[in-house]
Short mmCIF file of C-alpha atoms in Angstrom, two decimals:
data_model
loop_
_atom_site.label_atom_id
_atom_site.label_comp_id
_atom_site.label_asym_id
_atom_site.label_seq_id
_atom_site.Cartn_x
_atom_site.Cartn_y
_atom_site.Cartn_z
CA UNK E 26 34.29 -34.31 16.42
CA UNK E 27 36.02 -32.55 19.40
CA UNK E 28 38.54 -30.28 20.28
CA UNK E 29 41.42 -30.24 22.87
CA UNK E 30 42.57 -27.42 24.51
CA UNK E 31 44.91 -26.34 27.61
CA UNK E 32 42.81 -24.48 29.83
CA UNK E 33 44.36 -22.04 32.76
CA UNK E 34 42.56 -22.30 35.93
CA UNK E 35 44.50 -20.49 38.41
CA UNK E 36 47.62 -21.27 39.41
CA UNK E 37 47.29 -24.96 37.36
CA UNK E 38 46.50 -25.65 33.91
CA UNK E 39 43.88 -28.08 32.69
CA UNK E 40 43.40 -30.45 29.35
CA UNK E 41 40.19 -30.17 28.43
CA UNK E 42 38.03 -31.19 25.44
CA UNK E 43 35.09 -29.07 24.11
CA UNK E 44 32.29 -29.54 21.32
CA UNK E 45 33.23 -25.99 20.17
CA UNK E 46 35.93 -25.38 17.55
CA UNK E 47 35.63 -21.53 18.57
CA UNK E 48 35.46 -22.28 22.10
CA UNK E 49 38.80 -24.58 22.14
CA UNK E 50 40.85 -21.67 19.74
CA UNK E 51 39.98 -19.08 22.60
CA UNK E 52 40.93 -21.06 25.45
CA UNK E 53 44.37 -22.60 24.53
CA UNK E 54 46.75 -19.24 23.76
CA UNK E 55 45.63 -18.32 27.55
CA UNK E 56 46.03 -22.45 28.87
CA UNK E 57 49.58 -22.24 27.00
CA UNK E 58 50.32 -19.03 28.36
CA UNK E 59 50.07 -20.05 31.84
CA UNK E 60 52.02 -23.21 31.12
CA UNK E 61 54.70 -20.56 29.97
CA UNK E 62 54.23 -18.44 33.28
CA UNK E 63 54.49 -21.40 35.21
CA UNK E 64 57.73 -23.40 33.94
CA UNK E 65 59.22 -19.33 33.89
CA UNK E 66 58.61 -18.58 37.44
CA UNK E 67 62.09 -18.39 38.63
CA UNK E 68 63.24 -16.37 35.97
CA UNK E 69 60.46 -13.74 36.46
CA UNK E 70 61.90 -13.36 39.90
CA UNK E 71 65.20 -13.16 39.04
CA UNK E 72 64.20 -10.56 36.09
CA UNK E 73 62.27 -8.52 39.15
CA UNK E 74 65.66 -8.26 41.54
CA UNK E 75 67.79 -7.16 38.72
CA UNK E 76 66.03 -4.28 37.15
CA UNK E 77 68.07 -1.03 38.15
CA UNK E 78 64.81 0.95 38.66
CA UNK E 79 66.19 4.35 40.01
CA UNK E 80 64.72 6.81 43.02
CA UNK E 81 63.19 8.71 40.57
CA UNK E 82 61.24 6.08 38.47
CA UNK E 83 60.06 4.84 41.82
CA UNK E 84 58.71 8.34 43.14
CA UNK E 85 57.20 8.99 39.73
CA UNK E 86 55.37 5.35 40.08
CA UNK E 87 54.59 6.27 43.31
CA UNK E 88 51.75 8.66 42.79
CA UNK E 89 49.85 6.25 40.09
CA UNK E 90 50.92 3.14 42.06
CA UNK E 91 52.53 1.57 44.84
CA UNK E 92 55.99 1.70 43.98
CA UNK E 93 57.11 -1.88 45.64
CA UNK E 94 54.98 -2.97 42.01
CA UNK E 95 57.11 -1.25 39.71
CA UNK E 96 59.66 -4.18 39.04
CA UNK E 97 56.59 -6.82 39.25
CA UNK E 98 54.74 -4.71 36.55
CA UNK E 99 57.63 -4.37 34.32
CA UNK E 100 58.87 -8.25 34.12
CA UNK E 101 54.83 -8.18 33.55
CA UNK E 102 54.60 -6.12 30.41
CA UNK E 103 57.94 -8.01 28.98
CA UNK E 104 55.80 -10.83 29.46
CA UNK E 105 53.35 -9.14 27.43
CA UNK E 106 55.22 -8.55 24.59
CA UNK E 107 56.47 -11.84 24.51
CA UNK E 108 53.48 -14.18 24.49
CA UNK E 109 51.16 -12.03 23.15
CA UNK E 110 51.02 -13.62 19.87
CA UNK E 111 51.74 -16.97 18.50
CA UNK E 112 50.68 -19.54 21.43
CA UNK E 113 47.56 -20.88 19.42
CA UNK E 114 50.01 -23.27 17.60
CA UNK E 115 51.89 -24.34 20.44
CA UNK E 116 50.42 -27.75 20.74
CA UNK E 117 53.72 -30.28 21.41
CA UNK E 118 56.93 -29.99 23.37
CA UNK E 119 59.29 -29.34 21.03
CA UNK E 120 57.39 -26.59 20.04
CA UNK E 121 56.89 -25.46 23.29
CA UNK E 122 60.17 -25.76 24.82
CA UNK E 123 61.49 -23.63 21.37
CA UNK E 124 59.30 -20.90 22.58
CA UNK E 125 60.56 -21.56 26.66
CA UNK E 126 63.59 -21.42 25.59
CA UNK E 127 63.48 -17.76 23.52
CA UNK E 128 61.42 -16.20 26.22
CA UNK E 129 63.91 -17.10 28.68
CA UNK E 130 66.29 -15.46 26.48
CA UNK E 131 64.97 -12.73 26.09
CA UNK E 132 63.05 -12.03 29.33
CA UNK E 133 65.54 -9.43 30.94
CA UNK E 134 66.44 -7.45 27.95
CA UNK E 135 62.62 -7.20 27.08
CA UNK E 136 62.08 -6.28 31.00
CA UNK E 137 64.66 -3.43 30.36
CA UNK E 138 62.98 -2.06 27.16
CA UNK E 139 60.17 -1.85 29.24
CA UNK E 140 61.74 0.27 31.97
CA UNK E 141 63.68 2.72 29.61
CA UNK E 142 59.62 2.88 28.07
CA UNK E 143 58.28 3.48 31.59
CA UNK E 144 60.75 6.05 32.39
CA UNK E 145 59.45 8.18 28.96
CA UNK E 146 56.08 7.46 29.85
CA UNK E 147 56.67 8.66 33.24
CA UNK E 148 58.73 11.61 32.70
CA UNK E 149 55.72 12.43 30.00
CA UNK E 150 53.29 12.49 32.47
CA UNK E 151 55.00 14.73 34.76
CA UNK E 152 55.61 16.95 31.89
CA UNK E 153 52.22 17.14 30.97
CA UNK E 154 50.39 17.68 34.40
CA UNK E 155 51.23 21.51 34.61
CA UNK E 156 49.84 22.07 31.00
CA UNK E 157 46.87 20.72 32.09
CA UNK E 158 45.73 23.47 34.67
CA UNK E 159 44.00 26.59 33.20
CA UNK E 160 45.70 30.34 33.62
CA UNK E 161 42.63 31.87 34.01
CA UNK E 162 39.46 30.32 35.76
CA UNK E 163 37.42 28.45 33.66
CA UNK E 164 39.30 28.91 30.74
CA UNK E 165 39.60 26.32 28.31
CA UNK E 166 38.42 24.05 31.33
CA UNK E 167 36.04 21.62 29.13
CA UNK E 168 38.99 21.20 26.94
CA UNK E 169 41.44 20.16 30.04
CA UNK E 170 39.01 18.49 31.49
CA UNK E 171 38.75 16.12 28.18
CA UNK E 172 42.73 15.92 28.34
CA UNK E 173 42.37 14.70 32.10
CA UNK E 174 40.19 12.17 31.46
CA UNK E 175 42.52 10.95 28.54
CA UNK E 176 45.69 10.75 30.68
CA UNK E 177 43.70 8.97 33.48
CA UNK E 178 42.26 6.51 30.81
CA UNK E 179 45.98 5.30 30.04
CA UNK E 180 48.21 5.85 32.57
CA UNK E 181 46.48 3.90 36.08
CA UNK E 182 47.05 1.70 38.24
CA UNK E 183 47.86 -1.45 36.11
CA UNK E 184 48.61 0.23 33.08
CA UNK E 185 52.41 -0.98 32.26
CA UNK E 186 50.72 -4.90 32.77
CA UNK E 187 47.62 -4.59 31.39
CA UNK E 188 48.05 -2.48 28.17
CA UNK E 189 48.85 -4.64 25.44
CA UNK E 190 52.25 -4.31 24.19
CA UNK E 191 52.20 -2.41 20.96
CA UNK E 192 49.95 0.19 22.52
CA UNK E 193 52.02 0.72 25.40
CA UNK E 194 54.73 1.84 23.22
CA UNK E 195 52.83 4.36 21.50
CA UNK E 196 52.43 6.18 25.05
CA UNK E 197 55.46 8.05 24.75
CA UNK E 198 53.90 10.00 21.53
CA UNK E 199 50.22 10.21 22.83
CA UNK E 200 51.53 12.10 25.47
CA UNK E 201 53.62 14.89 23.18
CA UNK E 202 50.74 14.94 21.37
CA UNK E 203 48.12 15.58 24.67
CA UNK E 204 51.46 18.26 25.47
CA UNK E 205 51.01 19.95 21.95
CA UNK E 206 47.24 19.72 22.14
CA UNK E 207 46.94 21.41 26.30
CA UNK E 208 49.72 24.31 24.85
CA UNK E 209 47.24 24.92 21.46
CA UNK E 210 43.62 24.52 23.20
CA UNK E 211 44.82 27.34 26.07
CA UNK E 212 45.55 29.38 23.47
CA UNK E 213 42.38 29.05 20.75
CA UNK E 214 39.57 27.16 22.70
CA UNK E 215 37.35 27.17 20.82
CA UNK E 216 39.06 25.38 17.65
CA UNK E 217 39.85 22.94 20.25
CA UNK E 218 36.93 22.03 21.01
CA UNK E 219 35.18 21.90 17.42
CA UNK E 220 38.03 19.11 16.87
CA UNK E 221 37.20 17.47 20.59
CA UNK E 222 33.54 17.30 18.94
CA UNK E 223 34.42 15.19 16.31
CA UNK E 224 36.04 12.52 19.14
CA UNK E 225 32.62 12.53 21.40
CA UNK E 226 30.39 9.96 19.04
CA UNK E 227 33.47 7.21 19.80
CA UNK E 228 33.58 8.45 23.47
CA UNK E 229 30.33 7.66 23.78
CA UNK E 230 30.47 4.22 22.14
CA UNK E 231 33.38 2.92 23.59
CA UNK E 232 32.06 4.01 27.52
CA UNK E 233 28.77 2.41 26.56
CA UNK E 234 30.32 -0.87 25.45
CA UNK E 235 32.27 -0.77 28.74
CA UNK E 236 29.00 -0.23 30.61
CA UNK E 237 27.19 -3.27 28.56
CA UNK E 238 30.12 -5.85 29.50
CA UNK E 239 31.98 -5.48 25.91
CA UNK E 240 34.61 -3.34 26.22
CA UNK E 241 37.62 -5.83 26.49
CA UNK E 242 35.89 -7.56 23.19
CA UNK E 243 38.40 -7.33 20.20
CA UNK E 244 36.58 -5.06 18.03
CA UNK E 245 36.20 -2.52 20.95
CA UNK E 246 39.68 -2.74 22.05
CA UNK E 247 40.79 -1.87 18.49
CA UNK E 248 38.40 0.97 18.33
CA UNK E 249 39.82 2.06 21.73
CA UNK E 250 43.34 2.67 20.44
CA UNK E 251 42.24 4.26 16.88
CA UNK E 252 40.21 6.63 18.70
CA UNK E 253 44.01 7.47 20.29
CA UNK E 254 45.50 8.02 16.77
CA UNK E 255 42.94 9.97 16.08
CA UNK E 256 43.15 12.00 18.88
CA UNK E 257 46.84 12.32 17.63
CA UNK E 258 45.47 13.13 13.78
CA UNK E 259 43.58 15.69 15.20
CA UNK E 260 45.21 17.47 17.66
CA UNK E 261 48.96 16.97 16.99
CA UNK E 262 49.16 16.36 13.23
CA UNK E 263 53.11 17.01 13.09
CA UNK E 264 53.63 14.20 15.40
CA UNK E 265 52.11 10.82 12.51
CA UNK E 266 49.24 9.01 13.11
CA UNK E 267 48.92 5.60 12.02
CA UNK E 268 47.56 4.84 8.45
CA UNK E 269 44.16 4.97 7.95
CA UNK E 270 43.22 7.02 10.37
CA UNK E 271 40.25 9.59 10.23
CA UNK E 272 36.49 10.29 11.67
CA UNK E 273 35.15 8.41 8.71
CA UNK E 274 36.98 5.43 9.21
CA UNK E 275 36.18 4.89 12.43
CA UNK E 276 32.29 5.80 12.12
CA UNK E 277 32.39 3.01 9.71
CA UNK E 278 34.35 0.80 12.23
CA UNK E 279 31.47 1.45 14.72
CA UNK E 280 28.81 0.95 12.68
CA UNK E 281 30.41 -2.57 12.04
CA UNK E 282 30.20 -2.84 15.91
CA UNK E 283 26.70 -1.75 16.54
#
């Protein structure tokens, strides 16, 4: 037996046929992806010239990013949370041009969710960067220091078309809950950092995985956004963390890594 798959390979995309059940099921979501990407090229640009992005947006862009990427970035992470599911069983026409046809549809609107997202995320950060200096020197630093590393972890260069979609619009909320956490650790320190303790076992795993090649694996990339709703658990309880999130949960996640 074989397997067929569409492959991407640049700016093309390939048929190919492999030995490997597993190996054909990975390729083909990304092969029919770029099929997509390709036959909705001229809607992409049109989706790039018509987002209002105002002088603000762009000037808050501006110091993660060059801003002439903002609109590129955005059409992007509609993209995202379009195709990211659901391609693996795209394997006729019909079906195919069904699923053309919706995210043609619904390419601009999705593009403008992710701008009015952009703008909270934005506006979050610049909210939050003030917080994160210390009123007295050295105080609380270790604790700000852990918060700086956190923002720069989500919010970089890339981040609005490389974060998956349903993380990227929990950003909004990790940053009230980074706001709530720099206001609360400035104040009481140390009870910050007993908490920040608890995160530094999944720290360490996750930047290790990274190290070793494995960090964009599935299991890590899951771990990578509990270990954010736990950092909302912990630090900003008021605010809801997903379900089934605690310390013990996730140590028993990571042991099913390891």
């Amino acid at each position: 037996p074989a397997w067929p798959a569409l492959v991407a390979q640049g700016d093309s995309v390939a048929l190919r046929v492999f030995a490997a059940r597993a190996e054909a099921e990975a390729a083909h979501p990304q092969g029919v992806r770029r099929l997509l990407e390709i036959a909705l090229a001229d809607k992409v640009k049109q989706a790039r010239k018509q987002l209002p992005v105002s002088p603000k947006t762009g000037l808050l862009y501006a110091a993660i990013e060059s801003q002439g990427r903002l609109r590129g970035d955005l059409v992007e992470a509609a993209m995202n949370a379009l195709l990211d599911e659901g391609l693996g069983g795209i394997r006729d026409r019909t079906v195919f041009e069904q699923r053309l046809d919706e995210a043609g549809r619904r390419l601009f609107p999705e593009a403008m969710e992710r701008l009015k997202l952009a703008e909270s995320i934005l506006s979050g950060v610049a909210a939050l960067k003030p917080e994160l200096e210390s009123p007295l020197m050295g105080w609380a630093r270790g604790n700000l220091d852990d918060l700086r590393q956190q923002v720069a972890a989500l919010v970089h260069p890339g981040f609005l078309r490389e974060t998956p979609a349903d993380a990227l619009a929990q950003f909004p909320r990790y940053l009230k809950a980074m706001l709530l956490r720099a206001e609360r650790a400035k104040r009481d320190p140390t009870r910050d950092q007993a908490r920040m303790l608890e995160l530094t076992p999944f720290i360490d795993a996750l930047q290790a995985a990274t190290s070793a090649g494995q960090g964009n694996d599935p299991g890590w990339q899951a771990l990578r956004w509990d270990l954010e709703e736990l950092r909302v658990s912990l630090f900003a309880q008021e605010l809801g963390a997903r379900a089934g999130i605690s310390p013990k949960k996730l140590a028993q996640r990571l042991a099913g890594l390891k």
